[in-house]
N, CA, C and O atoms as a Tinker XYZ file with bonds, in Angstrom:
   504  protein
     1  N      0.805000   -1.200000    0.000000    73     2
     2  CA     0.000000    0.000000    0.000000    64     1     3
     3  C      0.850000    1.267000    0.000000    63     2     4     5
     4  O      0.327000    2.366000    0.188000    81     3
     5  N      1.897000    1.149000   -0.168000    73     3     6
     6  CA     2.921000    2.222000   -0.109000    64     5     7
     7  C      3.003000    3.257000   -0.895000    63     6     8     9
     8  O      3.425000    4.393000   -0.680000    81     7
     9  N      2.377000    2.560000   -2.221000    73     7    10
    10  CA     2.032000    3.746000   -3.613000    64     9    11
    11  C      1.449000    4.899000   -3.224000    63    10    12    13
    12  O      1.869000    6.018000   -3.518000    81    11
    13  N      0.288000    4.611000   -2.431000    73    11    14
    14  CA    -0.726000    5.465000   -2.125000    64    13    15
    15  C     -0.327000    6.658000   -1.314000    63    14    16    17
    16  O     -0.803000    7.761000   -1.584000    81    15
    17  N      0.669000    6.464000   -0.165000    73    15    18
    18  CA     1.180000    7.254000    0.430000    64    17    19
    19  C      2.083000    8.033000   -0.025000    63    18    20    21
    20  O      2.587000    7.911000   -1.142000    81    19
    21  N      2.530000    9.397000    1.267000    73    19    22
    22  CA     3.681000   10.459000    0.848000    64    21    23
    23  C      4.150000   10.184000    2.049000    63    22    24    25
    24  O      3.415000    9.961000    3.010000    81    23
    25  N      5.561000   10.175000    2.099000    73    23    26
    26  CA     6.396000   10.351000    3.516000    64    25    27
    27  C      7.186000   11.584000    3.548000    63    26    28    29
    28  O      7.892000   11.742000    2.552000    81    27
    29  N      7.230000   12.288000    4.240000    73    27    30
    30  CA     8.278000   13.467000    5.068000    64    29    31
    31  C      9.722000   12.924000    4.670000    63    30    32    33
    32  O     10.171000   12.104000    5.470000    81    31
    33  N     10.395000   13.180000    3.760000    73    31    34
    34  CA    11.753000   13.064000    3.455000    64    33    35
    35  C     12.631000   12.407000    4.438000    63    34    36    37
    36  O     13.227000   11.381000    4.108000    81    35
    37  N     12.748000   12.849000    5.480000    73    35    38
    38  CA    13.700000   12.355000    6.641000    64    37    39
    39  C     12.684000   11.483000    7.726000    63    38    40    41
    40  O     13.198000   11.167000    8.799000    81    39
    41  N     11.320000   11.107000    7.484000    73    39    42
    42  CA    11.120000   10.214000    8.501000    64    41    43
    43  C     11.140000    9.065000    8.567000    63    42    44    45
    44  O     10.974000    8.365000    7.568000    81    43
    45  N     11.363000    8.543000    9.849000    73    43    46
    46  CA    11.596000    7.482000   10.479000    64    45    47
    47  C     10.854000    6.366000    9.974000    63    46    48    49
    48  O     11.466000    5.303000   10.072000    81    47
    49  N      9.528000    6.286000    9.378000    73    47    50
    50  CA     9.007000    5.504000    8.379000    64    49    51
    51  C      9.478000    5.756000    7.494000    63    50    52    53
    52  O     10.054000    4.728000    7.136000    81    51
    53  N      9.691000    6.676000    6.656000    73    51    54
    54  CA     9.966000    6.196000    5.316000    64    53    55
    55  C     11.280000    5.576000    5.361000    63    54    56    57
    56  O     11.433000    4.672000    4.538000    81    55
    57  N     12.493000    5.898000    6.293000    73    55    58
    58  CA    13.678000    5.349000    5.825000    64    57    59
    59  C     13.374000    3.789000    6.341000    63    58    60    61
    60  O     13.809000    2.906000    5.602000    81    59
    61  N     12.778000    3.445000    7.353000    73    59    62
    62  CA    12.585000    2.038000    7.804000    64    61    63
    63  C     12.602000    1.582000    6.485000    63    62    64    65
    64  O     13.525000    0.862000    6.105000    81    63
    65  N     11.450000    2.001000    5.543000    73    63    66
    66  CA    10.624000    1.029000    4.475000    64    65    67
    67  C     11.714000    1.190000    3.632000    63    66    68    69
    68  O     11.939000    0.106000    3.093000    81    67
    69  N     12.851000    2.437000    3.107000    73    67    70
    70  CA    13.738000    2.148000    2.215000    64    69    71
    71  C     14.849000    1.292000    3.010000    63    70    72    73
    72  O     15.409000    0.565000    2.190000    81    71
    73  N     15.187000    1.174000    3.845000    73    71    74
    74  CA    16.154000    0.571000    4.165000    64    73    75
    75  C     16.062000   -1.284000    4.541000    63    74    76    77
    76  O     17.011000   -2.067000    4.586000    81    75
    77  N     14.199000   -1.658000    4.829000    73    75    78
    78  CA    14.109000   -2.932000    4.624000    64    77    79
    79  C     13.277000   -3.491000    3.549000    63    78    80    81
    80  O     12.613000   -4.513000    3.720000    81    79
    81  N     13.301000   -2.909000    2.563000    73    79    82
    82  CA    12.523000   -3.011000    0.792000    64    81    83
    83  C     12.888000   -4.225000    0.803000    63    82    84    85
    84  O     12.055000   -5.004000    1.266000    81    83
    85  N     13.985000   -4.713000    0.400000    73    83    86
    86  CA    14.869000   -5.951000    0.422000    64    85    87
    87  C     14.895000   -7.065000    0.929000    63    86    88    89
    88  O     15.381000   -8.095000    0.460000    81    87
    89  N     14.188000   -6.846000    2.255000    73    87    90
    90  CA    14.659000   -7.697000    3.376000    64    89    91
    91  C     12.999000   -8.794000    3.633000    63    90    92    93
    92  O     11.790000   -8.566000    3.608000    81    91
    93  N     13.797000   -9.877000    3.843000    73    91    94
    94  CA    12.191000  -11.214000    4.311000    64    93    95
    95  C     11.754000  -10.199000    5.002000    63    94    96    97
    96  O     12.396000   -9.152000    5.091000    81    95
    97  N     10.515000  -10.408000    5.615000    73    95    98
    98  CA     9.548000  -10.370000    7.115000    64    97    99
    99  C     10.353000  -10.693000    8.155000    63    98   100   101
   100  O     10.220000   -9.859000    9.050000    81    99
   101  N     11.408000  -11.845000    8.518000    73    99   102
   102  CA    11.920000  -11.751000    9.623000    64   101   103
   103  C     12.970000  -11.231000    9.538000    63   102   104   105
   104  O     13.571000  -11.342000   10.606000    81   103
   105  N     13.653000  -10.581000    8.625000    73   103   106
   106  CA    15.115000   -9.633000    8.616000    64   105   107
   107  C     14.568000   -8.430000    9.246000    63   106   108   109
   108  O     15.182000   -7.752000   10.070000    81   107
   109  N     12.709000   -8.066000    8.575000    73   107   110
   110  CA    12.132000   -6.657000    8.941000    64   109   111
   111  C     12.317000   -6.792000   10.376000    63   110   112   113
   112  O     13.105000   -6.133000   11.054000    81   111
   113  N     11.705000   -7.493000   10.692000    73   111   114
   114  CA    10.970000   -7.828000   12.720000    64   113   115
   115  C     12.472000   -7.567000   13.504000    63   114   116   117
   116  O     12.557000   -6.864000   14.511000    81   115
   117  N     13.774000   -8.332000   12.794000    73   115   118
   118  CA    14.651000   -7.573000   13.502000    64   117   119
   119  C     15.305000   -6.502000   13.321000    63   118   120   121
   120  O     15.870000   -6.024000   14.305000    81   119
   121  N     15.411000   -5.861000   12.093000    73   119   122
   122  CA    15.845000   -4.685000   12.024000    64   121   123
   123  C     14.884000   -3.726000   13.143000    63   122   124   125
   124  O     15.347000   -3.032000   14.048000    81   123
   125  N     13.437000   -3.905000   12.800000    73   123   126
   126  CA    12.164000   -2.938000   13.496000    64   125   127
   127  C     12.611000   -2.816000   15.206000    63   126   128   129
   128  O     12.547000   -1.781000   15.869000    81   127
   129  N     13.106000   -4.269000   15.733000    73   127   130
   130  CA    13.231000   -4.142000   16.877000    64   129   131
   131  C     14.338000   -3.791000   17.553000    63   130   132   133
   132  O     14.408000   -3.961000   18.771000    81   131
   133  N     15.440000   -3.202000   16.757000    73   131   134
   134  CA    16.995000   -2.410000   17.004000    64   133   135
   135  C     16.655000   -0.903000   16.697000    63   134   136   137
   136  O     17.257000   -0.018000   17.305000    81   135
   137  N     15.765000   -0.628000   15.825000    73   135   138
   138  CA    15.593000    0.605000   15.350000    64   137   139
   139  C     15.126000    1.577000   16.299000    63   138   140   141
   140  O     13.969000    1.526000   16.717000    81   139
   141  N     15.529000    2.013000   16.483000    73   139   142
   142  CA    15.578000    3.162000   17.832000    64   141   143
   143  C     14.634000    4.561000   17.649000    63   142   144   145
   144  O     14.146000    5.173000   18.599000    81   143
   145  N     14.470000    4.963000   16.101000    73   143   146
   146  CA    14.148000    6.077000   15.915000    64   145   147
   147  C     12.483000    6.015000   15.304000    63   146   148   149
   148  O     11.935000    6.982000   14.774000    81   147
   149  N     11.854000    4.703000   15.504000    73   147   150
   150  CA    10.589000    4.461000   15.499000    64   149   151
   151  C     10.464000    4.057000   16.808000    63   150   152   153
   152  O      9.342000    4.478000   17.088000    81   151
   153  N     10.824000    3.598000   17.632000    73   151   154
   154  CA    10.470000    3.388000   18.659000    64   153   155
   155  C     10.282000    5.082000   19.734000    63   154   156   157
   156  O      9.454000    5.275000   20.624000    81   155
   157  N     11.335000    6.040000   19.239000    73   155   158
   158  CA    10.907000    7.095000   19.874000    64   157   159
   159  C     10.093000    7.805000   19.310000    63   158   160   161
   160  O      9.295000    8.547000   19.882000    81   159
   161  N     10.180000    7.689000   18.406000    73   159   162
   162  CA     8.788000    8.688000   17.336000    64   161   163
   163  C      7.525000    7.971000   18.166000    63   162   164   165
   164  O      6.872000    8.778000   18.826000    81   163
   165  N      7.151000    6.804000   18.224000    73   163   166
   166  CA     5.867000    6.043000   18.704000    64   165   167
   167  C      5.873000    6.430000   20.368000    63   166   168   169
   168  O      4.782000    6.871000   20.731000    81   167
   169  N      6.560000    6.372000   21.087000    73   167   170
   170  CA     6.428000    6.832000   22.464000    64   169   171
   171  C      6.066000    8.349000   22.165000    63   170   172   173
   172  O      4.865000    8.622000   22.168000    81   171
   173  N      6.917000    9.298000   21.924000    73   171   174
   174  CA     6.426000   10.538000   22.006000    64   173   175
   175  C      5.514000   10.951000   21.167000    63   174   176   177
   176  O      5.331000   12.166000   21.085000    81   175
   177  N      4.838000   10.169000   20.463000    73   175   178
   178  CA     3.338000   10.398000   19.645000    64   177   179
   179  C      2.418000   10.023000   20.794000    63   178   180   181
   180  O      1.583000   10.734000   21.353000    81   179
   181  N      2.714000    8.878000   21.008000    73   179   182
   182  CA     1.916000    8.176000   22.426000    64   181   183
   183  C      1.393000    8.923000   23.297000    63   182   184   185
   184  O      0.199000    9.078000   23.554000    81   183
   185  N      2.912000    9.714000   24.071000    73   183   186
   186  CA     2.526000   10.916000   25.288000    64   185   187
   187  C      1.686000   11.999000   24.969000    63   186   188   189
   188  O      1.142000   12.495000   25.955000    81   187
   189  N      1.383000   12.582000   23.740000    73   187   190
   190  CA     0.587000   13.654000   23.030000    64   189   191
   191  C     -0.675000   13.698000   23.141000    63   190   192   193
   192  O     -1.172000   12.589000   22.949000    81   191
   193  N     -1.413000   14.500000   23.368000    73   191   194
   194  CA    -2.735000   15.124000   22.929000    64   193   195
   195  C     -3.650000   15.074000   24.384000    63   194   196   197
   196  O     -2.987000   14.832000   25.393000    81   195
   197  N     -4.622000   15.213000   24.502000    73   195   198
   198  CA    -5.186000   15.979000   25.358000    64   197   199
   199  C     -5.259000   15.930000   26.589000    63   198   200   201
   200  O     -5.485000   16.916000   27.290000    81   199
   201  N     -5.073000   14.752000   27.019000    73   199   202
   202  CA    -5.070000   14.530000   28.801000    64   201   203
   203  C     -2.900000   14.783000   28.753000    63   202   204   205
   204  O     -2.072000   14.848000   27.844000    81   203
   205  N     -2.825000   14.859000   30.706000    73   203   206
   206  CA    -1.353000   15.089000   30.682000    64   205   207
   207  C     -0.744000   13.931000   30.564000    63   206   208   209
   208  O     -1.358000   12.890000   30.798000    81   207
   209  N      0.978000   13.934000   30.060000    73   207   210
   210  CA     1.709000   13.295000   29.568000    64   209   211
   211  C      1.995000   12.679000   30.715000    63   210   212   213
   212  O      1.769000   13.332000   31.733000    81   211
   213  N      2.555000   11.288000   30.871000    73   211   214
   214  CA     2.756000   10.495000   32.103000    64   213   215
   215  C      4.596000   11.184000   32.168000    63   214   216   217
   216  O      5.143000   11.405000   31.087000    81   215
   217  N      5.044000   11.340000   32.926000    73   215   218
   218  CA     5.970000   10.864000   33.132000    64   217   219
   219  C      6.849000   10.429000   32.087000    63   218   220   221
   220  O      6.258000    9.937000   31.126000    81   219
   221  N      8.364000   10.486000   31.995000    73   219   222
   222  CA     9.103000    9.191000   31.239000    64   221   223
   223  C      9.725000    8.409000   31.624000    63   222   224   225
   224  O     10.498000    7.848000   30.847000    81   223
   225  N      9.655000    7.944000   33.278000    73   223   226
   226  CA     9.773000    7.298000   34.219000    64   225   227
   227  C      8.738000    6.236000   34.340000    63   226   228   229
   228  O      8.688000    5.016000   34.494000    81   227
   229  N      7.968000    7.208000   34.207000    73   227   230
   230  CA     6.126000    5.691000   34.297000    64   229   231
   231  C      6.202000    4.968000   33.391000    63   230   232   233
   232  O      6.389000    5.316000   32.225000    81   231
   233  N      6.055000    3.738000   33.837000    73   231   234
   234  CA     5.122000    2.455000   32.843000    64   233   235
   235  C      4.212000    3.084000   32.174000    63   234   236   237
   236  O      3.593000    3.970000   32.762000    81   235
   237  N      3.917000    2.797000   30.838000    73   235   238
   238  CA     2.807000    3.378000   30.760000    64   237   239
   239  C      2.496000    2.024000   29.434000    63   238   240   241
   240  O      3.382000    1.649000   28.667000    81   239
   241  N      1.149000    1.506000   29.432000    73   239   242
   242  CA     0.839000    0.582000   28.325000    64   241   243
   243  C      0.321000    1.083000   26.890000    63   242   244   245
   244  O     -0.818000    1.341000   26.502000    81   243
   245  N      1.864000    1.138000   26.087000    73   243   246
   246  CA     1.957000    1.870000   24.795000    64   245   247
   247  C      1.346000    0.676000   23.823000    63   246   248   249
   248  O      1.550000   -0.380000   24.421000    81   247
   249  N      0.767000    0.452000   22.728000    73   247   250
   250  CA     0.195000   -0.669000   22.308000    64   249   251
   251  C     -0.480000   -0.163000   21.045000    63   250   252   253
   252  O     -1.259000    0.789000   21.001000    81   251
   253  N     -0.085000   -0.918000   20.019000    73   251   254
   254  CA    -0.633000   -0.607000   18.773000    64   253   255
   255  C     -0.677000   -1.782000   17.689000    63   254   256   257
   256  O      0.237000   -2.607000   17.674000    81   255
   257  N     -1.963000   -1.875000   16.587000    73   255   258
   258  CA    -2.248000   -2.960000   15.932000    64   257   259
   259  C     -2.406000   -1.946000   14.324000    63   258   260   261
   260  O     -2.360000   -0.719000   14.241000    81   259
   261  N     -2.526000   -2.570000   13.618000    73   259   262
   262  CA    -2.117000   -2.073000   12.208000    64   261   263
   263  C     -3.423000   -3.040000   11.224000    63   262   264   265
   264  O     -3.585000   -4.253000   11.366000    81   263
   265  N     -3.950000   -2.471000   10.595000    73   263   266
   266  CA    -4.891000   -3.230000    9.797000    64   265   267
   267  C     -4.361000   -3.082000    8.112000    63   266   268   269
   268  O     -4.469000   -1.967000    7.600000    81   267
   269  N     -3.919000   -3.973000    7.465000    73   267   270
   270  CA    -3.086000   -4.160000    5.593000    64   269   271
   271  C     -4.102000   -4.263000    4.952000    63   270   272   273
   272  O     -5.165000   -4.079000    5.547000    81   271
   273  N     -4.113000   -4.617000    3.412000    73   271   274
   274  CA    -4.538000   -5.452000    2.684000    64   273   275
   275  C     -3.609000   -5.806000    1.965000    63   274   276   277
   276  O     -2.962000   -4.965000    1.341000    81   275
   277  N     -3.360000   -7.007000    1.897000    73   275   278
   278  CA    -2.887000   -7.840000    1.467000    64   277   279
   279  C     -3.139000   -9.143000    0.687000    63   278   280   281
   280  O     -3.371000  -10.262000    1.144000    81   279
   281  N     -3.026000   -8.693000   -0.762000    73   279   282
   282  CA    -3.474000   -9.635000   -1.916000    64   281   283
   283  C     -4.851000   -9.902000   -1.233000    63   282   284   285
   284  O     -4.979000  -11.030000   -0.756000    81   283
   285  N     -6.092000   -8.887000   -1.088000    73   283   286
   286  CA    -7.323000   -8.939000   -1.020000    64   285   287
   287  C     -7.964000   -9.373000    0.569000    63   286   288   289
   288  O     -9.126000   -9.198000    0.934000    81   287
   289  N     -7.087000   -9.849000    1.195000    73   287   290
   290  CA    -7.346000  -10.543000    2.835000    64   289   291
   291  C     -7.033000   -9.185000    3.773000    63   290   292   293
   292  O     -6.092000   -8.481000    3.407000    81   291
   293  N     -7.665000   -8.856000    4.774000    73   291   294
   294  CA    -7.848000   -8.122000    5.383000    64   293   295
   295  C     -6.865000   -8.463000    6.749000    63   294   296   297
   296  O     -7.474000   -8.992000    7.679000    81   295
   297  N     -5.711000   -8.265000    6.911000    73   295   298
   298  CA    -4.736000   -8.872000    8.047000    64   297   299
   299  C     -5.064000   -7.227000    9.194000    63   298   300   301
   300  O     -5.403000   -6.052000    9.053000    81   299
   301  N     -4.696000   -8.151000   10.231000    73   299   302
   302  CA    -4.742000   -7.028000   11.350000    64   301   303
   303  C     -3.008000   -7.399000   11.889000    63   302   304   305
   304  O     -2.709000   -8.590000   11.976000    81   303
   305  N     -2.124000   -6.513000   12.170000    73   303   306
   306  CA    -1.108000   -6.675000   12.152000    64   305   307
   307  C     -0.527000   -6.411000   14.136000    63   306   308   309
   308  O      0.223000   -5.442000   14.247000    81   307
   309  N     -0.809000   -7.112000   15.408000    73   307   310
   310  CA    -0.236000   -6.793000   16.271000    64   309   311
   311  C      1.025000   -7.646000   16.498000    63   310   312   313
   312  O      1.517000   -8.743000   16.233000    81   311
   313  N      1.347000   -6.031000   17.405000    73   311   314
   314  CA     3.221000   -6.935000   18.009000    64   313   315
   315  C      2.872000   -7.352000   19.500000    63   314   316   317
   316  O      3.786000   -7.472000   20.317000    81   315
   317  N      1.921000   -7.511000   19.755000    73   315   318
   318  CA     1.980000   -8.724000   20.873000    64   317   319
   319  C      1.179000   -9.343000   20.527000    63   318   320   321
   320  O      0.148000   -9.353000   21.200000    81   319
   321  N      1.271000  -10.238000   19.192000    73   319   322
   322  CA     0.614000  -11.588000   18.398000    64   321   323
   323  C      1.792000  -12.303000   18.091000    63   322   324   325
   324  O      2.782000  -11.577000   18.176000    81   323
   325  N      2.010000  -13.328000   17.805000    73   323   326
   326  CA     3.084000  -14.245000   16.760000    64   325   327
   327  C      2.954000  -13.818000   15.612000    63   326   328   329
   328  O      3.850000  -13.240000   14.997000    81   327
   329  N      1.469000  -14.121000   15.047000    73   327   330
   330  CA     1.660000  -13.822000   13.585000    64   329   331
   331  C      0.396000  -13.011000   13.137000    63   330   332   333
   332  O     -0.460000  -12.761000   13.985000    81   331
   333  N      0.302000  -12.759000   12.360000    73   331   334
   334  CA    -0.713000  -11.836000   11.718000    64   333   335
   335  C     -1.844000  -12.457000   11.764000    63   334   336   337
   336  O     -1.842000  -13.669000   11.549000    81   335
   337  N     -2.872000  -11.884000   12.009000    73   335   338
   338  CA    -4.780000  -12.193000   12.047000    64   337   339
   339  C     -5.344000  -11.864000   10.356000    63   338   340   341
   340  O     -5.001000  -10.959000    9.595000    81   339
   341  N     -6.099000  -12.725000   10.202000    73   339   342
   342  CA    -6.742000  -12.564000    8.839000    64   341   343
   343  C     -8.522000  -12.665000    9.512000    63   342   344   345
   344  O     -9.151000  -13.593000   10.020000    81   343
   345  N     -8.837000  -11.363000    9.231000    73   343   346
   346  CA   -10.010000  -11.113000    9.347000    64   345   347
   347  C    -11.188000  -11.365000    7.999000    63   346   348   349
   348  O    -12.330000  -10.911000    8.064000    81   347
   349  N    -10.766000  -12.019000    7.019000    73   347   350
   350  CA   -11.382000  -11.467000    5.656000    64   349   351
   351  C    -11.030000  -11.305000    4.618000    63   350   352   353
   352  O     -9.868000  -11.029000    4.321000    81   351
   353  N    -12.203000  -11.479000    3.633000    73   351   354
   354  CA   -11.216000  -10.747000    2.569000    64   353   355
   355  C    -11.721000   -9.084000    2.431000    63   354   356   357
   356  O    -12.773000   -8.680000    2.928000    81   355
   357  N    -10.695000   -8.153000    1.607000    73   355   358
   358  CA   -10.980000   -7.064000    1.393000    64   357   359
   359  C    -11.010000   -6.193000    0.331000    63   358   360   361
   360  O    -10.180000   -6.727000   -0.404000    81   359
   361  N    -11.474000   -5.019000   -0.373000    73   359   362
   362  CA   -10.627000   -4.463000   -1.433000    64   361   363
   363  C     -9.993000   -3.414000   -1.048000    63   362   364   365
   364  O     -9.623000   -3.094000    0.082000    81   363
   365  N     -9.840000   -2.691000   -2.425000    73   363   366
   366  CA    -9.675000   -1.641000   -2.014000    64   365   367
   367  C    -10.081000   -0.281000   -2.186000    63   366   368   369
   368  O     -9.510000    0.780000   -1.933000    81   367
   369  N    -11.441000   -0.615000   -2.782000    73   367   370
   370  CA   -12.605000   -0.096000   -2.348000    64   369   371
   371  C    -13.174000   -0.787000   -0.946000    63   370   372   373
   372  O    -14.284000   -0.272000   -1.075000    81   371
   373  N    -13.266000   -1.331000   -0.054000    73   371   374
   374  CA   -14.269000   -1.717000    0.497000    64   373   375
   375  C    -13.196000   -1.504000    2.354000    63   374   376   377
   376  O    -13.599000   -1.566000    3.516000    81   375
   377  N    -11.420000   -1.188000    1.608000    73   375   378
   378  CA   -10.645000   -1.599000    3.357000    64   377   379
   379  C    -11.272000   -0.968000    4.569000    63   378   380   381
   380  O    -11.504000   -1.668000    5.555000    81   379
   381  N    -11.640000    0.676000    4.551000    73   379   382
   382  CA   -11.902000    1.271000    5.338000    64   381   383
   383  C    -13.022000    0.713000    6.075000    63   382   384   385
   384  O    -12.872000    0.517000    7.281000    81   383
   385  N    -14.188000    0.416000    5.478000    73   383   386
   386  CA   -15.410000   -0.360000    5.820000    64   385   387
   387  C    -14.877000   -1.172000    6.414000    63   386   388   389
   388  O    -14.714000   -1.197000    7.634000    81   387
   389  N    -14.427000   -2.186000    5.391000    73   387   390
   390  CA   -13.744000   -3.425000    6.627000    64   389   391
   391  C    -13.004000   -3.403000    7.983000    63   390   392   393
   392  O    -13.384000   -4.025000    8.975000    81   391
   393  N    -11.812000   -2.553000    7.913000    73   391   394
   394  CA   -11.126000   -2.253000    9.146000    64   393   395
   395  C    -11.702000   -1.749000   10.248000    63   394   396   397
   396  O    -11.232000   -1.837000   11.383000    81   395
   397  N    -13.374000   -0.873000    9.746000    73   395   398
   398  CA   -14.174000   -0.522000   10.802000    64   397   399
   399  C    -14.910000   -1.168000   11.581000    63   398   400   401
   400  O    -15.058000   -1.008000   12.792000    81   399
   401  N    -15.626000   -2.289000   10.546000    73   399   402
   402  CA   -16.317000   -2.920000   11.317000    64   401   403
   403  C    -15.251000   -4.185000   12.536000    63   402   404   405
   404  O    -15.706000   -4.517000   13.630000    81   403
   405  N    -14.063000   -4.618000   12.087000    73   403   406
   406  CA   -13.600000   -5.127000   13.192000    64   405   407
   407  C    -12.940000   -3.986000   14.430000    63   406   408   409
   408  O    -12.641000   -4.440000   15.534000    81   407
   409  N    -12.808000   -2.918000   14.210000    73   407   410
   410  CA   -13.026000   -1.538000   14.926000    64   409   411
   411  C    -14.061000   -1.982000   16.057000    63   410   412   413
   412  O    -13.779000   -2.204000   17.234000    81   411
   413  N    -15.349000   -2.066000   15.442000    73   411   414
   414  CA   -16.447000   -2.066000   16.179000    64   413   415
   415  C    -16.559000   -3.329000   17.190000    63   414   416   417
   416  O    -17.120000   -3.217000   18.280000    81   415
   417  N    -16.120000   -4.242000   16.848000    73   415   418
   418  CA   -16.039000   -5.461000   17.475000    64   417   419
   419  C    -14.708000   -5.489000   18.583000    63   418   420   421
   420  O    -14.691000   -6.384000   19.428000    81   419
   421  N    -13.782000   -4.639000   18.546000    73   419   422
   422  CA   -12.998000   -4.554000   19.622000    64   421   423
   423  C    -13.679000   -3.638000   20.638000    63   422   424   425
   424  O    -13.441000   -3.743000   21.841000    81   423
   425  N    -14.682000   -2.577000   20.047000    73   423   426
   426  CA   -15.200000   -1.701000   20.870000    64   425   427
   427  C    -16.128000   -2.323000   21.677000    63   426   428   429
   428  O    -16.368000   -2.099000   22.863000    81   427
   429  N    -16.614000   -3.100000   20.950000    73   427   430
   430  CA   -18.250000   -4.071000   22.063000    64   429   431
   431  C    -17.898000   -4.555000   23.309000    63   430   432   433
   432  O    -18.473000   -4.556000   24.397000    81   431
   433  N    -16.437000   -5.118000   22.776000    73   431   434
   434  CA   -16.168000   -6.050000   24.162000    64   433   435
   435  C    -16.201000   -5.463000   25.554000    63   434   436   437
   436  O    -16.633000   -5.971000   26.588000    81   435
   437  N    -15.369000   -3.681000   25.248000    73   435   438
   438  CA   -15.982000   -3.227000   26.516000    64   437   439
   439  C    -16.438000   -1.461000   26.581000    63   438   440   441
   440  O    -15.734000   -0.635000   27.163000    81   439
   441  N    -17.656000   -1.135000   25.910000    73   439   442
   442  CA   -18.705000   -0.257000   25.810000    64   441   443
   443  C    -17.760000    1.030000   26.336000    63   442   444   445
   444  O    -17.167000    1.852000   25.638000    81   443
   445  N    -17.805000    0.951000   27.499000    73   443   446
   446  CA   -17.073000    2.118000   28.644000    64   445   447
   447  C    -15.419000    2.135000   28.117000    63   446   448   449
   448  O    -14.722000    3.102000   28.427000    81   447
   449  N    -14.956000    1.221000   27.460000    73   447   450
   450  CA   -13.459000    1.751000   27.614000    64   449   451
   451  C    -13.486000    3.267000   26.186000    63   450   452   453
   452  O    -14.203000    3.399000   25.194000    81   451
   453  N    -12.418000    4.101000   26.717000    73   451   454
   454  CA   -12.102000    5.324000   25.763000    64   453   455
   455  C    -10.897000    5.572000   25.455000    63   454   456   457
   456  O    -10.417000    6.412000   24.694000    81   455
   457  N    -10.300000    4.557000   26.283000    73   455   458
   458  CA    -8.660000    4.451000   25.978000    64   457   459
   459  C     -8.417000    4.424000   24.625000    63   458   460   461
   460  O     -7.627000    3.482000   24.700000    81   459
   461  N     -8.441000    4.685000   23.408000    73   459   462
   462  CA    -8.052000    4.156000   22.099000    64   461   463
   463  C     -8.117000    5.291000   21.081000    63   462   464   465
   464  O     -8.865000    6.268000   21.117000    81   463
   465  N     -6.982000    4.912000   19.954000    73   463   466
   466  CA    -7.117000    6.037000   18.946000    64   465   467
   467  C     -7.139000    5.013000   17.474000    63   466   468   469
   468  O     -6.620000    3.963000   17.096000    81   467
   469  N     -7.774000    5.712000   17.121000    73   467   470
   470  CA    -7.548000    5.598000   15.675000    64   469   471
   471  C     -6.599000    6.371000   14.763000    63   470   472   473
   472  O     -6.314000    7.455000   15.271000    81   471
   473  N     -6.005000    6.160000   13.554000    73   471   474
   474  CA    -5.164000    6.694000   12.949000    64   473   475
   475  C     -5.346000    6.087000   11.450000    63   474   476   477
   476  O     -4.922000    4.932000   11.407000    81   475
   477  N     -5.714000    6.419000   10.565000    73   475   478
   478  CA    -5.547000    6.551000    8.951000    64   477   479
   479  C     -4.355000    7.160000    8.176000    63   478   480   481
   480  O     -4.240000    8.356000    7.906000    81   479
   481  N     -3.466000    6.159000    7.848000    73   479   482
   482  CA    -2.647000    6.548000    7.106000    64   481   483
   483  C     -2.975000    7.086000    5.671000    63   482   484   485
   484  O     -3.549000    6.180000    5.067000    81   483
   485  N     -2.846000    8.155000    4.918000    73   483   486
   486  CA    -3.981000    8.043000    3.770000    64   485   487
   487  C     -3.483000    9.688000    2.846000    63   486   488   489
   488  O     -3.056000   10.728000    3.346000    81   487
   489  N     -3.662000    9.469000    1.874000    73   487   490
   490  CA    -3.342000   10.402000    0.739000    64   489   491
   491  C     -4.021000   11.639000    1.089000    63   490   492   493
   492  O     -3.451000   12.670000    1.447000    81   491
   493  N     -5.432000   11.450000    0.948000    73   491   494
   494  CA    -6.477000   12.525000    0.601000    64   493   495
   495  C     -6.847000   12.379000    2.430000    63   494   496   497
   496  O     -6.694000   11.424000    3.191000    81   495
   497  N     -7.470000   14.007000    2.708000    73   495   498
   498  CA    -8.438000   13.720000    4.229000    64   497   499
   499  C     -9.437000   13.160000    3.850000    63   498   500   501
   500  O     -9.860000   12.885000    2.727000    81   499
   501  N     -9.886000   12.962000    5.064000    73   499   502
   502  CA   -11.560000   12.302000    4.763000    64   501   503
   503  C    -12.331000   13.195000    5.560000    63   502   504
   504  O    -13.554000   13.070000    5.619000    81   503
């Protein structure tokens, strides 16, 4: 899905993706997990926005899942999984829909939680 996007010249995603173009899935997982300069970009995105910032001393439970398409199957991508979830198939006309409605199904489980963000990586706003 990379076509679709623009990256910021010097960021930390885009050089990840030029620098593991090349590389299996498990060359990525270890490069991703030495890489230092996504891991701070994602914490200090983390600490941001409207309630106050914890601490950088505190624990704090940072946690994020990624929804692809991939050759038409709808994968949900977490790093505290082994391997990738296949929810479906998808297009690409139809991902956003799709990624929502399993959206909605993490939301049911518990009504009251507000802990959570969403994020659209994406060309055009919506």
């Amino acid at each position: 899905n990379q076509k679709y996007l623009e990256f910021e010249p010097n960021s930390p995603l885009k050089k990840f993706l030029e620098q593991t173009s090349k590389m299996t899935p498990e060359e990525r997982a270890v490069f991703l997990e030495k890489d230092e300069s996504i891991r701070v970009t994602h914490e200090s995105s983390a600490q941001e926005g409207q309630t106050e910032a914890p601490s950088l001393d505190e624990k704090v439970n940072l946690h994020f899942i990624a929804f692809v398409n991939v050759g038409g199957q709808l994968y949900e991508l977490d790093g505290r999984k082994p391997f990738p979830i296949v929810h479906g198939k998808t297009t690409e006309d139809s991902f956003l829909e799709d990624a929502v409605e399993v959206c909605k199904i993490f939301m049911a489980r518990d009504p009251q939680e507000v802990r959570f963000t969403i994020i659209a990586l994406s060309k055009d706003s919506f």
